[in-house]
Tab-separated table of N, CA and C and ligand atoms in Angstrom:
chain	number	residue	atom	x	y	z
G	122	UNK	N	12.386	-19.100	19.719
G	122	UNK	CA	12.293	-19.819	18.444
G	122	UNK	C	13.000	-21.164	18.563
G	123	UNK	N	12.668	-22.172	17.847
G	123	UNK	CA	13.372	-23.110	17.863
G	123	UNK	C	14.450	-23.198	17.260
G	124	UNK	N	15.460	-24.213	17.897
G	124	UNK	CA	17.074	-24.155	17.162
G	124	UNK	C	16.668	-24.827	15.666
G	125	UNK	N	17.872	-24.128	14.654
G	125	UNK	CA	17.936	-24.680	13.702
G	125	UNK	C	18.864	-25.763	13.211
G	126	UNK	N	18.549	-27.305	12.780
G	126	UNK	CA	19.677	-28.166	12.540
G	126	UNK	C	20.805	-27.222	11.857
G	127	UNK	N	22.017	-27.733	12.050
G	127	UNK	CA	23.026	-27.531	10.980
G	127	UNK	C	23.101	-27.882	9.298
G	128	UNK	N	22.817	-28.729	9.470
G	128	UNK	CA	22.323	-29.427	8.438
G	128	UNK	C	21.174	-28.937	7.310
G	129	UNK	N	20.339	-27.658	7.680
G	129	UNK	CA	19.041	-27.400	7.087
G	129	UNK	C	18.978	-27.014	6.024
G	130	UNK	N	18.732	-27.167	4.873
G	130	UNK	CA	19.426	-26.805	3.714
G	130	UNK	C	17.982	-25.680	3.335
G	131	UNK	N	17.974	-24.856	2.739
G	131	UNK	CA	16.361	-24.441	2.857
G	131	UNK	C	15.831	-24.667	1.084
G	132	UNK	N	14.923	-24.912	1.083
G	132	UNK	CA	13.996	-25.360	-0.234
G	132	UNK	C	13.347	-24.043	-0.495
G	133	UNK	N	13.902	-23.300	-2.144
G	133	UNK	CA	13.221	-22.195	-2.260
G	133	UNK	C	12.572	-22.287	-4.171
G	134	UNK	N	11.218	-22.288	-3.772
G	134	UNK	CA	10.753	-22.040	-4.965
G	134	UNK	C	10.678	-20.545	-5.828
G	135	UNK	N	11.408	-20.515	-7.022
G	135	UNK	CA	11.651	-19.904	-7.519
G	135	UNK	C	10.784	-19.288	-8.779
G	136	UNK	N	9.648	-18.296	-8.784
G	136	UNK	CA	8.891	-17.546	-9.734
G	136	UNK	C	9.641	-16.846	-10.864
G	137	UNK	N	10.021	-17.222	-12.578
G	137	UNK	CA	10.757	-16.505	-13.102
G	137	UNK	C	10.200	-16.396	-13.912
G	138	UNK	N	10.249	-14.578	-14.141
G	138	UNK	CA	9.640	-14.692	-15.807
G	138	UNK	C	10.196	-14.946	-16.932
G	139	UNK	N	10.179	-15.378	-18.162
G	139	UNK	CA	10.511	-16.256	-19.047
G	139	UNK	C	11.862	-15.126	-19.839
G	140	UNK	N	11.361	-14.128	-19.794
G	140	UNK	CA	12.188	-13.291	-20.723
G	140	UNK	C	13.730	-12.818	-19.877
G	141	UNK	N	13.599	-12.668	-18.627
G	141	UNK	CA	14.498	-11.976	-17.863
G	141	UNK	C	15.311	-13.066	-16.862
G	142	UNK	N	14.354	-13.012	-16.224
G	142	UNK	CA	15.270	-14.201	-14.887
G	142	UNK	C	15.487	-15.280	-15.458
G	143	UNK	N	14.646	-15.995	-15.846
G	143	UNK	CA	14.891	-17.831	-16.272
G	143	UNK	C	16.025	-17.510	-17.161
G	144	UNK	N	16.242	-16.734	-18.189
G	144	UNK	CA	17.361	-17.024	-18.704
G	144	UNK	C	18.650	-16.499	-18.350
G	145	UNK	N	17.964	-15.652	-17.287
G	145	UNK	CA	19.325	-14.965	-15.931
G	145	UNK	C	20.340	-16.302	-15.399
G	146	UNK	N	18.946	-17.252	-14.848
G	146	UNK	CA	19.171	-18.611	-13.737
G	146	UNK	C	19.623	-19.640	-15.058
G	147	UNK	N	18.964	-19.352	-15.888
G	147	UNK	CA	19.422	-20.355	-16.973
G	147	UNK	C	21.432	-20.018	-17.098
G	148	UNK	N	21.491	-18.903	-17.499
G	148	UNK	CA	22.878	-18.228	-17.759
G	148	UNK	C	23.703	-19.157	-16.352
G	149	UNK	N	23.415	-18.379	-15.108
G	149	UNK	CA	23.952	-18.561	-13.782
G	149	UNK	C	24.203	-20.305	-13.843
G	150	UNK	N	23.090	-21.073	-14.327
G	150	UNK	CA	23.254	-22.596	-14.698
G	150	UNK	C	24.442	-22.954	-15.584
G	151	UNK	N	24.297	-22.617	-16.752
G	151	UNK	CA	25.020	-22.879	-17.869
G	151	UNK	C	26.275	-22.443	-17.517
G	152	UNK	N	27.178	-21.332	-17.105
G	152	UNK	CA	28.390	-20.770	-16.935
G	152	UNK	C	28.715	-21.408	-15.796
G	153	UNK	N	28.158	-22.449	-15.003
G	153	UNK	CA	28.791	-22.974	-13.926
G	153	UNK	C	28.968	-22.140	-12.980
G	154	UNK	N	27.829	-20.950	-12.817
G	154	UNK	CA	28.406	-20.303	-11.235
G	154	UNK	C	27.721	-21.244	-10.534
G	155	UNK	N	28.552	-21.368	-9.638
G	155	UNK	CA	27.540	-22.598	-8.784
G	155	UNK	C	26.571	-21.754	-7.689
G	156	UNK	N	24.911	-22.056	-7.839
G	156	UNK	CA	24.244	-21.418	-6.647
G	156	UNK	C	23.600	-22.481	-6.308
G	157	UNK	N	22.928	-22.601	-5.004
G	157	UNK	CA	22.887	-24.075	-4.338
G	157	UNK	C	21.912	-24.421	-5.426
G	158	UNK	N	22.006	-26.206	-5.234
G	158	UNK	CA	21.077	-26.655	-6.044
G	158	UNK	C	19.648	-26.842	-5.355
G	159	UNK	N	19.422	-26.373	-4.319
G	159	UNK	CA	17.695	-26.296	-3.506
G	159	UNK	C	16.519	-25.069	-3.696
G	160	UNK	N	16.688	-24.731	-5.306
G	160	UNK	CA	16.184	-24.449	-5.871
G	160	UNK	C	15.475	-24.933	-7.176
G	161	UNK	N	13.658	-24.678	-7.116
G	161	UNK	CA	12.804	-25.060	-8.071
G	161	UNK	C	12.110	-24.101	-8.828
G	162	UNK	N	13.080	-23.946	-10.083
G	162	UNK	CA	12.346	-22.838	-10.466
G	162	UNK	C	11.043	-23.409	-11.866
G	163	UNK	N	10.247	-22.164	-11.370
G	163	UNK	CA	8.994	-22.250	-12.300
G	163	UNK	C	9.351	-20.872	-12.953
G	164	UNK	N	9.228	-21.300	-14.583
G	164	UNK	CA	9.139	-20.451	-15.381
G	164	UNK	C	7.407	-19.214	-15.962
G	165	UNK	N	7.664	-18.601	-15.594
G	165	UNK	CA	6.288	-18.059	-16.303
G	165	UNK	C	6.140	-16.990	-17.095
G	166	UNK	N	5.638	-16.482	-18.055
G	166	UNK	CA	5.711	-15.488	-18.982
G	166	UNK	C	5.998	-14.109	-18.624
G	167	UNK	N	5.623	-13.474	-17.270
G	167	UNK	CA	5.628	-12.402	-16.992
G	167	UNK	C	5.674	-12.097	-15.422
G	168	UNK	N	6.304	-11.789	-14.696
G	168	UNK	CA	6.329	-11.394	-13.096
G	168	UNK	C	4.879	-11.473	-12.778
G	169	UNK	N	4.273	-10.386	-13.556
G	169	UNK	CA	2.927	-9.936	-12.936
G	169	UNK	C	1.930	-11.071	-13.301
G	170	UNK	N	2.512	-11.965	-13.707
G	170	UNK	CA	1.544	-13.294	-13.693
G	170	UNK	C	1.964	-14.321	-12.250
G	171	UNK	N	2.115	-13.945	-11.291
G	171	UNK	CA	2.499	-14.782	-10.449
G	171	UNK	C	1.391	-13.633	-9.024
G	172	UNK	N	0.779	-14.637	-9.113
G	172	UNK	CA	-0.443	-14.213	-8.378
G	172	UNK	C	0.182	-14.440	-6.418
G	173	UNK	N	-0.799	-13.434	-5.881
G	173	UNK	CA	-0.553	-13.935	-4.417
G	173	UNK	C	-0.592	-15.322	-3.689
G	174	UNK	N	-1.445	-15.805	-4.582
G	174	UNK	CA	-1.315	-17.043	-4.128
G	174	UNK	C	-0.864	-18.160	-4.670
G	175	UNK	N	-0.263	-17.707	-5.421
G	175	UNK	CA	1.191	-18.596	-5.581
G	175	UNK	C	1.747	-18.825	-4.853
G	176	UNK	N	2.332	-18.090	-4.068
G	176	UNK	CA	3.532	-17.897	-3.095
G	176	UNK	C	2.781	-18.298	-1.719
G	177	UNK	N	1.592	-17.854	-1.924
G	177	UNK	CA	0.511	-18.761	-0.464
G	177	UNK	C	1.018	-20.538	-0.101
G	178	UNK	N	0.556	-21.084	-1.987
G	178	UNK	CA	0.386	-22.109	-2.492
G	178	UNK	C	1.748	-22.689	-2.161
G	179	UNK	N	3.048	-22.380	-2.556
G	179	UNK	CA	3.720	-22.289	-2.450
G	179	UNK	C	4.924	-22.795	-1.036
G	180	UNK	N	4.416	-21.456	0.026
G	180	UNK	CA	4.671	-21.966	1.599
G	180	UNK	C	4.259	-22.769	1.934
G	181	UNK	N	2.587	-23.139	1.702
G	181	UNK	CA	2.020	-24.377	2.223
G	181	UNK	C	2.502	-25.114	2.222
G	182	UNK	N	2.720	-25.612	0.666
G	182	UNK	CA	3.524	-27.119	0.503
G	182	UNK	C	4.665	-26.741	1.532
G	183	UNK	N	5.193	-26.091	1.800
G	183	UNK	CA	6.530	-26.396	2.112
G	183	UNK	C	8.020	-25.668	1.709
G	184	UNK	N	7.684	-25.059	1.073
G	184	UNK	CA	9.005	-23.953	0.443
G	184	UNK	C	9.239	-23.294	1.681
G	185	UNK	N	10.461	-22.860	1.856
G	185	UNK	CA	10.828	-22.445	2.951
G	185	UNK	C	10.701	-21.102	2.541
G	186	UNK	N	11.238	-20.349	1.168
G	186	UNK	CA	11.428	-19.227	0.783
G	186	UNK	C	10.987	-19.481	-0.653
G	187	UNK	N	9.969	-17.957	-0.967
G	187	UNK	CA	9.893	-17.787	-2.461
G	187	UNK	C	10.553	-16.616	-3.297
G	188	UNK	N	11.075	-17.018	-3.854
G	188	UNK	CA	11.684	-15.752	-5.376
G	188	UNK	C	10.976	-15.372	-6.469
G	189	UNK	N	10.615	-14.340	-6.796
G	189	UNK	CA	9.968	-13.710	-7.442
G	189	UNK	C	11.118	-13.035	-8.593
G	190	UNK	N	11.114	-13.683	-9.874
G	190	UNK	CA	12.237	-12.731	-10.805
G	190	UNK	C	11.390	-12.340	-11.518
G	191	UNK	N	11.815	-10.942	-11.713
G	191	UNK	CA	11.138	-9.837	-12.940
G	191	UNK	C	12.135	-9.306	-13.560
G	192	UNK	N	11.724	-8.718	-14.890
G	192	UNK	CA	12.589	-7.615	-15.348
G	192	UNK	C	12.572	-6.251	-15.130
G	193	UNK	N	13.975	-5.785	-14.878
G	193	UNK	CA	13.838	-4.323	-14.711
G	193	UNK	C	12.556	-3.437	-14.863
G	194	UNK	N	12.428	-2.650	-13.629
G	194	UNK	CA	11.232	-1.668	-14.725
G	194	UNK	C	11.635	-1.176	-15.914
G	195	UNK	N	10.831	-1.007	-16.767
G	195	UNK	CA	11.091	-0.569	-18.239
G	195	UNK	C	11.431	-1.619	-19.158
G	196	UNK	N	11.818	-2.283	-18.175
G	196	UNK	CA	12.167	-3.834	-19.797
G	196	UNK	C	11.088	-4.777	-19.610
G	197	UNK	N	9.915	-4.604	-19.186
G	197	UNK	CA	9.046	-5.697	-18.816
G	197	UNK	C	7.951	-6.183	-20.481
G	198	UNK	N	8.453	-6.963	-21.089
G	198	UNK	CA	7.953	-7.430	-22.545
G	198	UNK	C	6.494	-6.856	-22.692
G	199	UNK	N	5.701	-7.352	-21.181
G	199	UNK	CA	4.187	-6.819	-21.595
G	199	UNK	C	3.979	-5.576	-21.248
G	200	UNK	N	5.019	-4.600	-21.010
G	200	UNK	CA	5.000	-2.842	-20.642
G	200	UNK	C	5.294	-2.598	-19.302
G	201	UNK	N	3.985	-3.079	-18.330
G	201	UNK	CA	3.854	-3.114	-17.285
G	201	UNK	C	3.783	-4.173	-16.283
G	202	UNK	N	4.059	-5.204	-16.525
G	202	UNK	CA	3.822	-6.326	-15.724
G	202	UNK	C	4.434	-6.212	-14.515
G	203	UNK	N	5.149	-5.753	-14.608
G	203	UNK	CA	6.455	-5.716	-13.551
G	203	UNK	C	6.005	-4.269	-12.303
G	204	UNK	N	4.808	-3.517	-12.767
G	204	UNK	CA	4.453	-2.602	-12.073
G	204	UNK	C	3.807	-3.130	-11.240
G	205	UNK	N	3.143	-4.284	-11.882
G	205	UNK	CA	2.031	-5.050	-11.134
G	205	UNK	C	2.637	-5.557	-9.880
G	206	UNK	N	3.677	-6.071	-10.582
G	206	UNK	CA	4.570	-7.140	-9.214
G	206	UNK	C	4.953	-6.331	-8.335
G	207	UNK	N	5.571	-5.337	-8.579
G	207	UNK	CA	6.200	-4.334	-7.811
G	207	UNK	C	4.575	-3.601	-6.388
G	208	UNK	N	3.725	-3.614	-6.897
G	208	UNK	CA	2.863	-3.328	-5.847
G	208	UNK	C	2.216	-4.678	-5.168
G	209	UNK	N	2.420	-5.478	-5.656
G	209	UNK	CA	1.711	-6.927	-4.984
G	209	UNK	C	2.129	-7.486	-4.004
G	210	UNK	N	3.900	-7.655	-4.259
G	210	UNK	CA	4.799	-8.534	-3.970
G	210	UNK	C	4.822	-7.653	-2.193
G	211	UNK	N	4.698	-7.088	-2.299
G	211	UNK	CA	5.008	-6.126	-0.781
G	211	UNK	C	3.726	-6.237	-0.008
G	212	UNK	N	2.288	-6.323	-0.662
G	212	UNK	CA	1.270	-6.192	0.075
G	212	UNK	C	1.251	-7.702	-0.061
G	213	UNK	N	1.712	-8.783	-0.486
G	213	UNK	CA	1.929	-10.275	0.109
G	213	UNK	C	2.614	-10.458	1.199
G	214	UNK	N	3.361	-9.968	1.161
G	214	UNK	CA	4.497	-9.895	2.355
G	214	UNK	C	3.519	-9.784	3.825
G	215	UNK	N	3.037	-8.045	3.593
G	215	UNK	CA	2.160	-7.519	4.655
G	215	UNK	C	1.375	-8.725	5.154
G	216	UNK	N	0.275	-9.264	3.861
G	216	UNK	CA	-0.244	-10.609	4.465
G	216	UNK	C	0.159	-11.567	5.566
G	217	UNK	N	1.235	-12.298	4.671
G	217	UNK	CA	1.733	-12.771	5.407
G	217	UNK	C	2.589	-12.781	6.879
G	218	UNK	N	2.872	-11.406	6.506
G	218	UNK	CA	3.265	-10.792	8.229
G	218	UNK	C	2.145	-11.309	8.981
G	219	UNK	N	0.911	-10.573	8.523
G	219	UNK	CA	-0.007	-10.422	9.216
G	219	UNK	C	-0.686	-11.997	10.013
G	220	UNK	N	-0.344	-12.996	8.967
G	220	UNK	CA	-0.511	-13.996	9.297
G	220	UNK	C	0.451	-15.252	9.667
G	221	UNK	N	1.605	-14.396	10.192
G	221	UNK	CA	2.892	-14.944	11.364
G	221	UNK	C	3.746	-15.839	10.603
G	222	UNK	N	3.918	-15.529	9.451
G	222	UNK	CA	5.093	-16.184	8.415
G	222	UNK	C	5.598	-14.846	8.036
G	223	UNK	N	7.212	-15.176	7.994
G	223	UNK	CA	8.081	-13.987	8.588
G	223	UNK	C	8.096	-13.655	6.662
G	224	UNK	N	7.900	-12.469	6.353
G	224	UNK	CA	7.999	-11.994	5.183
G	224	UNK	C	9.192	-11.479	4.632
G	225	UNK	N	10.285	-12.060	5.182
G	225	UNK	CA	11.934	-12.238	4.090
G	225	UNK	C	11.841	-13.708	3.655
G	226	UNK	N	10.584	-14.635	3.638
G	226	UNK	CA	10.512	-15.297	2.890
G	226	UNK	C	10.237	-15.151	1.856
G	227	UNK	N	9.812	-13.874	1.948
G	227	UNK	CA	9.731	-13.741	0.345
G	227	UNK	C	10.296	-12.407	-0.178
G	228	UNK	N	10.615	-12.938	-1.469
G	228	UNK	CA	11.827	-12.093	-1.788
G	228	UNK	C	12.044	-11.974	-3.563
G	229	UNK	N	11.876	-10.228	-3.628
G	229	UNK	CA	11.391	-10.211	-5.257
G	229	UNK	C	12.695	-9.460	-5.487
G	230	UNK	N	13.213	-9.352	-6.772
G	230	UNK	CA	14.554	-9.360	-7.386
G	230	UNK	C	14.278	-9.241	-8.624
G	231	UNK	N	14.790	-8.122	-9.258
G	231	UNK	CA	14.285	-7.952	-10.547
G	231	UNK	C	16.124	-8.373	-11.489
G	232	UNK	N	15.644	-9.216	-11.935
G	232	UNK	CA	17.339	-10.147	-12.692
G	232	UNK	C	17.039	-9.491	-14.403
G	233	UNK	N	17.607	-9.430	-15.251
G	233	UNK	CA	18.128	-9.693	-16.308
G	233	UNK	C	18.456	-10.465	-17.565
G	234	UNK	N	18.325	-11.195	-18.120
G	234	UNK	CA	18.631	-12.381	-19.062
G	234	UNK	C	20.053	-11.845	-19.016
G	235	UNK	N	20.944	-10.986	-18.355
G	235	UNK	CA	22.485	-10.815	-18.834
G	235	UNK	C	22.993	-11.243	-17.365
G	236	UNK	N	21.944	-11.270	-16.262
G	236	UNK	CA	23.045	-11.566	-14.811
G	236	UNK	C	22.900	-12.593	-14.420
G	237	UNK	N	23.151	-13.620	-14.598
G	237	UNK	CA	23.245	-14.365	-14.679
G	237	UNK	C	24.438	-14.590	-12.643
G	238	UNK	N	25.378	-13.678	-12.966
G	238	UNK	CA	26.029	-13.584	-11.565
G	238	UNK	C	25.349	-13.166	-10.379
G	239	UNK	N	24.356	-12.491	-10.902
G	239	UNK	CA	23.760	-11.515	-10.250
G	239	UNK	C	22.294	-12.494	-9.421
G	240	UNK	N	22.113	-13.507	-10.304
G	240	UNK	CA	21.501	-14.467	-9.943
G	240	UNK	C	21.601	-15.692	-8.876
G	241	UNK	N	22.738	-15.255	-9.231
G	241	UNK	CA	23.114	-16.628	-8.830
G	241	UNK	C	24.011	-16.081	-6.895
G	242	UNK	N	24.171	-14.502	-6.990
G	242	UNK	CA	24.687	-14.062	-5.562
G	242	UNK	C	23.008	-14.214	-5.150
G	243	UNK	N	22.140	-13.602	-5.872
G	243	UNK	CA	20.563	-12.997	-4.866
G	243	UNK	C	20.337	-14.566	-4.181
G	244	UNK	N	20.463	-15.966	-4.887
G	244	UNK	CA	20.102	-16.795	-4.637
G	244	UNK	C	21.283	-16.912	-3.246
G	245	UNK	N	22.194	-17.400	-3.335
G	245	UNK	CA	23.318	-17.164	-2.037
G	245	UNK	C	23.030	-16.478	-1.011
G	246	UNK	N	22.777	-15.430	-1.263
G	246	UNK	CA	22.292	-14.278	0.138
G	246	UNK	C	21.074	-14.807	0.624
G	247	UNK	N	19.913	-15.679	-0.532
G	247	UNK	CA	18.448	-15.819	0.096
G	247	UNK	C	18.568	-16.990	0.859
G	248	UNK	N	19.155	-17.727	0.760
G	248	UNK	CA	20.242	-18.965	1.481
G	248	UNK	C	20.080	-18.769	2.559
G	249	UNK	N	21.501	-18.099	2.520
G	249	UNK	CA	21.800	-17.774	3.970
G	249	UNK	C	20.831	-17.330	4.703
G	250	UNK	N	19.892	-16.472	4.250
G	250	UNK	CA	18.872	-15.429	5.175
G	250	UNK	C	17.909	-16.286	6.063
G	251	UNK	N	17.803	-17.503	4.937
G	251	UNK	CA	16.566	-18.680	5.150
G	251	UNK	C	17.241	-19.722	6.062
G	252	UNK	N	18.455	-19.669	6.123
G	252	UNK	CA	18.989	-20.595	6.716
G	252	UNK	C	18.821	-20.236	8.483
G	253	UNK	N	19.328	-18.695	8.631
G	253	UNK	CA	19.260	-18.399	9.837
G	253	UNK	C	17.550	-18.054	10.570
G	254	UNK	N	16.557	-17.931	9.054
G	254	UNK	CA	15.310	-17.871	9.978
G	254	UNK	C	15.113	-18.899	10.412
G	255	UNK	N	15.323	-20.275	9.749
G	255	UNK	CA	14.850	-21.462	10.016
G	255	UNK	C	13.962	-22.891	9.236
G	256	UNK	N	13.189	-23.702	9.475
G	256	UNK	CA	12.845	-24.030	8.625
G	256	UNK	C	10.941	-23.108	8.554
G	257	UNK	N	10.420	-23.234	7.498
G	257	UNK	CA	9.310	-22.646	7.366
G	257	UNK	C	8.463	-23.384	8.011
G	258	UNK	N	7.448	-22.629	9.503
G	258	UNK	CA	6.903	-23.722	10.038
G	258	UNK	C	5.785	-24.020	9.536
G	259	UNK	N	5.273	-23.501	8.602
G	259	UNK	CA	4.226	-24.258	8.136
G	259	UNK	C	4.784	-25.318	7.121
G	260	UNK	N	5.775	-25.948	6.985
G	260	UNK	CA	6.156	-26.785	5.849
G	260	UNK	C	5.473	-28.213	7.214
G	261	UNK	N	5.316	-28.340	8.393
G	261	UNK	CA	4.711	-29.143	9.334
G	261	UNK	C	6.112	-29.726	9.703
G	262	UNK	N	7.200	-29.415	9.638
G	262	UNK	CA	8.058	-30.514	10.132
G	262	UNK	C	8.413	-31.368	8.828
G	263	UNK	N	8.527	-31.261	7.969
G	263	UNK	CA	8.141	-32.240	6.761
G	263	UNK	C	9.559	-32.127	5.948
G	264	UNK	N	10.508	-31.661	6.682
G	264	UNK	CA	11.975	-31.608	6.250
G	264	UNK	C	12.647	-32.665	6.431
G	265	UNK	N	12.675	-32.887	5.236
G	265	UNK	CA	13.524	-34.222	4.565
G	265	UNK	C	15.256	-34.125	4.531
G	266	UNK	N	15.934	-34.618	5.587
G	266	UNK	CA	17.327	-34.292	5.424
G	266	UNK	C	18.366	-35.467	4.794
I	474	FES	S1	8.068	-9.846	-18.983
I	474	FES	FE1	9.544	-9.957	-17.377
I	474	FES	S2	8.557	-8.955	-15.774
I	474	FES	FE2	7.136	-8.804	-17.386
């Protein structure tokens, strides 16, 4: 594999659904836990609205790593949305195995509107994880330092 700069900061786009995570990451924002700022999060109504190819869409451009926030099973506003995610998010992965992008890029986490801490460690750990795979090679080299 190729070495990774020191320097590599990794760019992770962030999938949140509106009720749980965003106001998890919102919280984790507001209380000043600090989690890196190389995160872009997109808000969306429901986990299970974040299609496979989002996260396709997503790597292409260039995200090194994607996050997927849902709410707990059982707290998911539209009943089940979160069942949805919960079987998708893994057979994306497989995909992408399958098609030689290492699948701890992606990475689903079901947050809270109360963890806000809890948010803000998953983001820290996905950091680090992304840091030591590297940069995403399909981003083409296109890392802006
Ligand atoms: S509303 Fe949050 S996962 Fe469905």
């Amino acid at each position: 594999m190729s070495s990774t700069p020191d320097n590599f900061e990794p760019r992770i786009v962030a999938f949140l659904c509106n009720w749980c995570s965003y106001t998890g990451a919102d919280l984790a924002g507001i209380s000043r836990m600090n989690y890196p700022a190389n995160v872009r999060a997109i808000r969306l109504m429901c986990s299970g609205s974040v299609k496979p190819f989002f996260i396709m869409s997503a790597l292409h451009k260039g995200a090194d790593g994607v996050l997927i926030g849902g709410c707990h099973i059982g707290d998911c506003h539209y009943q089940t949305g979160n069942h949805l995610t919960k079987k998708r998010i893994p057979i994306t992965r497989e995909l992408l195995g399958a098609l030689g992008i290492d699948p701890r890029r992606v990475r689903l986490e079901w947050i809270s509107a109360a963890e806000g801490q809890e948010f803000a460690e998953v983001i820290h750990e996905f950091v680090k994880e992304l840091k030591a795979l590297g940069p995403n090679p399909l981003a083409g080299g296109d890392h802006a330092h």
